[in-house]
mmCIF file of C-alpha atoms in Angstrom:
data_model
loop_
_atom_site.group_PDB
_atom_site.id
_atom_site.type_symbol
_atom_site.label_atom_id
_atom_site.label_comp_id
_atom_site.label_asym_id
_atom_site.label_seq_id
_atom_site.Cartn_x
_atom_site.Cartn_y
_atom_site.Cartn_z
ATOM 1 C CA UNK A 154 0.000 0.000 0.000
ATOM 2 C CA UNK A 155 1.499 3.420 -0.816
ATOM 3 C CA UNK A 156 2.048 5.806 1.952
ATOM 4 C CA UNK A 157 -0.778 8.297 0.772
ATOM 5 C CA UNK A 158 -3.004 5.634 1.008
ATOM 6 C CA UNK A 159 -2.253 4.714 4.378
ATOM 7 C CA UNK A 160 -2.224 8.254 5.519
ATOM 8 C CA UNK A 161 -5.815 8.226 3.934
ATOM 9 C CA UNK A 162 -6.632 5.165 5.563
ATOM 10 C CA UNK A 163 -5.589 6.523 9.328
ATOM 11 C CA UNK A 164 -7.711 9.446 8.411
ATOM 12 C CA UNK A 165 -10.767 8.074 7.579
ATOM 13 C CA UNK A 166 -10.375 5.837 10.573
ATOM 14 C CA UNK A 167 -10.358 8.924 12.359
ATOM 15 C CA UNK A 168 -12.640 10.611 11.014
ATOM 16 C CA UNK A 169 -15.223 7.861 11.452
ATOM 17 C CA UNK A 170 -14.549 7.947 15.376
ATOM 18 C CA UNK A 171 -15.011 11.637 15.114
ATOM 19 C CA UNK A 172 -18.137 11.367 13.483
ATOM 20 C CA UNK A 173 -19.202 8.270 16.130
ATOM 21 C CA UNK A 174 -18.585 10.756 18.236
ATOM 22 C CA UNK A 175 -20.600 13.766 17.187
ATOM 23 C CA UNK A 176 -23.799 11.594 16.251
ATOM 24 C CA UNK A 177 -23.251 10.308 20.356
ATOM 25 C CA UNK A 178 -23.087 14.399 21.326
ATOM 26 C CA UNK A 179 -26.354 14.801 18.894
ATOM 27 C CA UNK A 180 -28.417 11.851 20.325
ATOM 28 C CA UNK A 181 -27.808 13.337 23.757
ATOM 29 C CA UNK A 182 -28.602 17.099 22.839
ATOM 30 C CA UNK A 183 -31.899 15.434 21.099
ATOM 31 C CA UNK A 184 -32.758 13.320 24.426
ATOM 32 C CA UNK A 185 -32.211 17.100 26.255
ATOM 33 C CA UNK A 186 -34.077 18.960 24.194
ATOM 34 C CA UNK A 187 -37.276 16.217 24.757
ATOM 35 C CA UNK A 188 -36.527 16.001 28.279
ATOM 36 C CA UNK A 189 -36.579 20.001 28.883
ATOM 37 C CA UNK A 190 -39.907 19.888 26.945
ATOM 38 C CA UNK A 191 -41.379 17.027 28.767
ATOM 39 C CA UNK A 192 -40.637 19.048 31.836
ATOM 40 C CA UNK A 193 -42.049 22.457 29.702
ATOM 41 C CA UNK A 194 -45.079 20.009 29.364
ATOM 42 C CA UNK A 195 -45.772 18.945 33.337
ATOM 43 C CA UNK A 196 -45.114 21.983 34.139
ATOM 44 C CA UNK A 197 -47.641 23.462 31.844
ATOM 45 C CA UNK A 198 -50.023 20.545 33.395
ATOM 46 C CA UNK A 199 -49.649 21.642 36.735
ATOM 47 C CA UNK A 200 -50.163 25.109 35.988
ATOM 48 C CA UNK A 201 -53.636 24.212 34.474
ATOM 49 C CA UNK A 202 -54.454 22.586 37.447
ATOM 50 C CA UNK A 203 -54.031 25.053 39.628
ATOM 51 C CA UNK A 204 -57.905 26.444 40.242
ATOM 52 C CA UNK A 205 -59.844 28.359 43.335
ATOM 53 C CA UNK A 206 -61.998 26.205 44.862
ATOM 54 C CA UNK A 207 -65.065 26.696 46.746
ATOM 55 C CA UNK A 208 -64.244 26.871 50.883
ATOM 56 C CA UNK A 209 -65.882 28.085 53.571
ATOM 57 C CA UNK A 210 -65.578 31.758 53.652
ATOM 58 C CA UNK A 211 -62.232 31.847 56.069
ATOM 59 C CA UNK A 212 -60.240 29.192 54.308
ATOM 60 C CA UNK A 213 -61.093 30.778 50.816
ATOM 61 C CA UNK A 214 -59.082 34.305 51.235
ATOM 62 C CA UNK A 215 -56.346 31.837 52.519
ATOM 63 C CA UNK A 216 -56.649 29.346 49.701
ATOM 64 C CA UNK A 217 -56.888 32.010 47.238
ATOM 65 C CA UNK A 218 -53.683 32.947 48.301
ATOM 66 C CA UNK A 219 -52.144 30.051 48.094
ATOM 67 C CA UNK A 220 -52.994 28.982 45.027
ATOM 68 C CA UNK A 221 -52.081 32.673 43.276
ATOM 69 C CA UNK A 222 -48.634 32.283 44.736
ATOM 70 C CA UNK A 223 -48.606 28.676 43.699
ATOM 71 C CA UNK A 224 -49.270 29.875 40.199
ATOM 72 C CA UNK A 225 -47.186 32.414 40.033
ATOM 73 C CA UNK A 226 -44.253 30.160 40.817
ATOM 74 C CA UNK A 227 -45.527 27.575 38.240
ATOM 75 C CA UNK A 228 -45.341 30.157 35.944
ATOM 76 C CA UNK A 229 -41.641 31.794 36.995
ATOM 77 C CA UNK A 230 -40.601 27.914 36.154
ATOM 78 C CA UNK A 231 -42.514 27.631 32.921
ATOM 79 C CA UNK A 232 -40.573 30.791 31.737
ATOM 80 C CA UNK A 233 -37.497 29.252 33.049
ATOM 81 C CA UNK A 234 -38.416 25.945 31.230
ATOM 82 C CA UNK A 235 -38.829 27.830 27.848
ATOM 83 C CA UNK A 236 -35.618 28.651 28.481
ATOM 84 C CA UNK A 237 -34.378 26.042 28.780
ATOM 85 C CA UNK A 238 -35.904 24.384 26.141
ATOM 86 C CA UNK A 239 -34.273 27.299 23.965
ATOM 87 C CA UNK A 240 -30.695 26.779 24.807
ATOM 88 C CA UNK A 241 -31.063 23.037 24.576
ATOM 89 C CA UNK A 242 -32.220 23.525 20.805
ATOM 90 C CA UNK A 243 -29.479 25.651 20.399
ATOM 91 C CA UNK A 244 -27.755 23.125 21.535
ATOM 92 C CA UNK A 245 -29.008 20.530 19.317
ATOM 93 C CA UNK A 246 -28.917 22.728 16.300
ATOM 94 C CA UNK A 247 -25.464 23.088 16.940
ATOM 95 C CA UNK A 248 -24.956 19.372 17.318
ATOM 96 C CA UNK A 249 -26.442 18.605 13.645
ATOM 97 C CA UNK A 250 -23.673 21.152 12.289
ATOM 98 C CA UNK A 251 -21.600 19.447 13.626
ATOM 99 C CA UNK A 252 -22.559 15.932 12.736
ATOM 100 C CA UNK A 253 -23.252 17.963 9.043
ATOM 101 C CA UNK A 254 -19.769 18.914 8.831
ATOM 102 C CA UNK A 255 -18.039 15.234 10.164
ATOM 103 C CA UNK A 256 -20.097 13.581 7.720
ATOM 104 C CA UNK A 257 -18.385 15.735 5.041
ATOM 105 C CA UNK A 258 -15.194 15.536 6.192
ATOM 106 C CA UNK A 259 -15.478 11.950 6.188
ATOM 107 C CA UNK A 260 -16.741 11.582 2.730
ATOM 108 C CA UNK A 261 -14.517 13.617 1.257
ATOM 109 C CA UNK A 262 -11.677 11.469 2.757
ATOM 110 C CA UNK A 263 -13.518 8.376 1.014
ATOM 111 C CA UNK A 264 -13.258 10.412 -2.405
ATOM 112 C CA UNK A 265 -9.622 10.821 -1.800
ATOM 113 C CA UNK A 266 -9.111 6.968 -1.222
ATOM 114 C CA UNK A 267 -11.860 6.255 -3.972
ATOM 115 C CA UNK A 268 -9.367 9.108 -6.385
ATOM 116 C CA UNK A 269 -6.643 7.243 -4.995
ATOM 117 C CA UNK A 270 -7.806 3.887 -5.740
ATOM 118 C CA UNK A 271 -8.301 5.215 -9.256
ATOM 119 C CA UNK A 272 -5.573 6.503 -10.031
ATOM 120 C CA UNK A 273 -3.497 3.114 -8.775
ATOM 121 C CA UNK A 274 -5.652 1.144 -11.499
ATOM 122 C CA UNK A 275 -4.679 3.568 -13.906
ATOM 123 C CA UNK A 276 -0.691 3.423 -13.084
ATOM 124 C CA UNK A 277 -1.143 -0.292 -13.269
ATOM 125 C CA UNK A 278 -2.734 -0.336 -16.588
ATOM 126 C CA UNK A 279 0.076 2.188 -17.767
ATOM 127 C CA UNK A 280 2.700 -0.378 -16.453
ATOM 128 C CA UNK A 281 1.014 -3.247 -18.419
ATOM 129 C CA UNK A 282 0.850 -1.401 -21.719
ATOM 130 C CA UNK A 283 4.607 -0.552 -21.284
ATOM 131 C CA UNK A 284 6.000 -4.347 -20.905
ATOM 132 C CA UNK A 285 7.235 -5.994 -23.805
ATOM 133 C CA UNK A 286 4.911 -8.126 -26.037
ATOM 134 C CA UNK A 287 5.554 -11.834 -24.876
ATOM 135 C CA UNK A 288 7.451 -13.994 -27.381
ATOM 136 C CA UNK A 289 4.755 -16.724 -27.946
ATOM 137 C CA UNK A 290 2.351 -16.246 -30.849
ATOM 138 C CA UNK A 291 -1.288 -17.677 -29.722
ATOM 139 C CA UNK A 292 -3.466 -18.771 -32.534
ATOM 140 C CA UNK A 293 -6.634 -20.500 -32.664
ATOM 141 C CA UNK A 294 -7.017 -24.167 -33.783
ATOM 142 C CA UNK A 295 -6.790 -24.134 -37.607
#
């Protein structure tokens, strides 16, 4: 093997682990991004669940109360949620480009091996059209 091709071959060995490793870092900004939203989601559930109820007149000032302030804090952590949910999509989106550009980098090392490969055939060929003509004649049966 010629020494290009075996410096192409270490590359593309490492640029395969490189990509293996930027599809890992994309699976687990994609499993963040539906985890933050699942969270987004419960949140959103509690939130909805949150209602005044009918007490006795004493209890329902106090209850009312309770269940504004218990809102309003379901709501500070919705808004921190959202945010959440924003920088881990950032996060993802950034992941793909990355993935994006590993997957090119890697195939354009396989286009250099496949060039390479080519142009070895084509050097052999040259070297067989170059050798001598052998010194038997070959006919066919007469």
């Amino acid at each position: 093997m010629p020494r290009s091709a075996k410096k192409l071959e270490r590359l593309l060995r490492v640029r395969t682990l490189q990509l293996g490793q930027v599809q890992g870092e994309e699976a687990r900004a994609r499993a963040r991004v539906d985890q933050e939203e699942a969270l987004r989601e419960r949140i959103a559930g509690l939130a909805a669940n949150v209602a005044p109820s009918v007490a006795p007149a004493p209890a329902f000032a106090t209850s009312l109360i309770a269940a504004a302030h218990y809102r309003e804090r379901l709501q500070q952590s919705a808004y921190a949620a959202e945010q959440r949910v924003a920088v881990a999509e950032q996060g993802l989106d950034a992941a793909r480009a990355a993935t994006r550009d590993a997957r090119r980098d890697q195939s354009a090392i396989e286009k250099l091996i496949a060039r390479e490969q080519a142009d070895a055939a084509l050097k052999a060929l040259r070297e067989l059209e170059q050798l001598p003509p052998s010194g038997r004649n070959r006919h066919d049966l007469c």
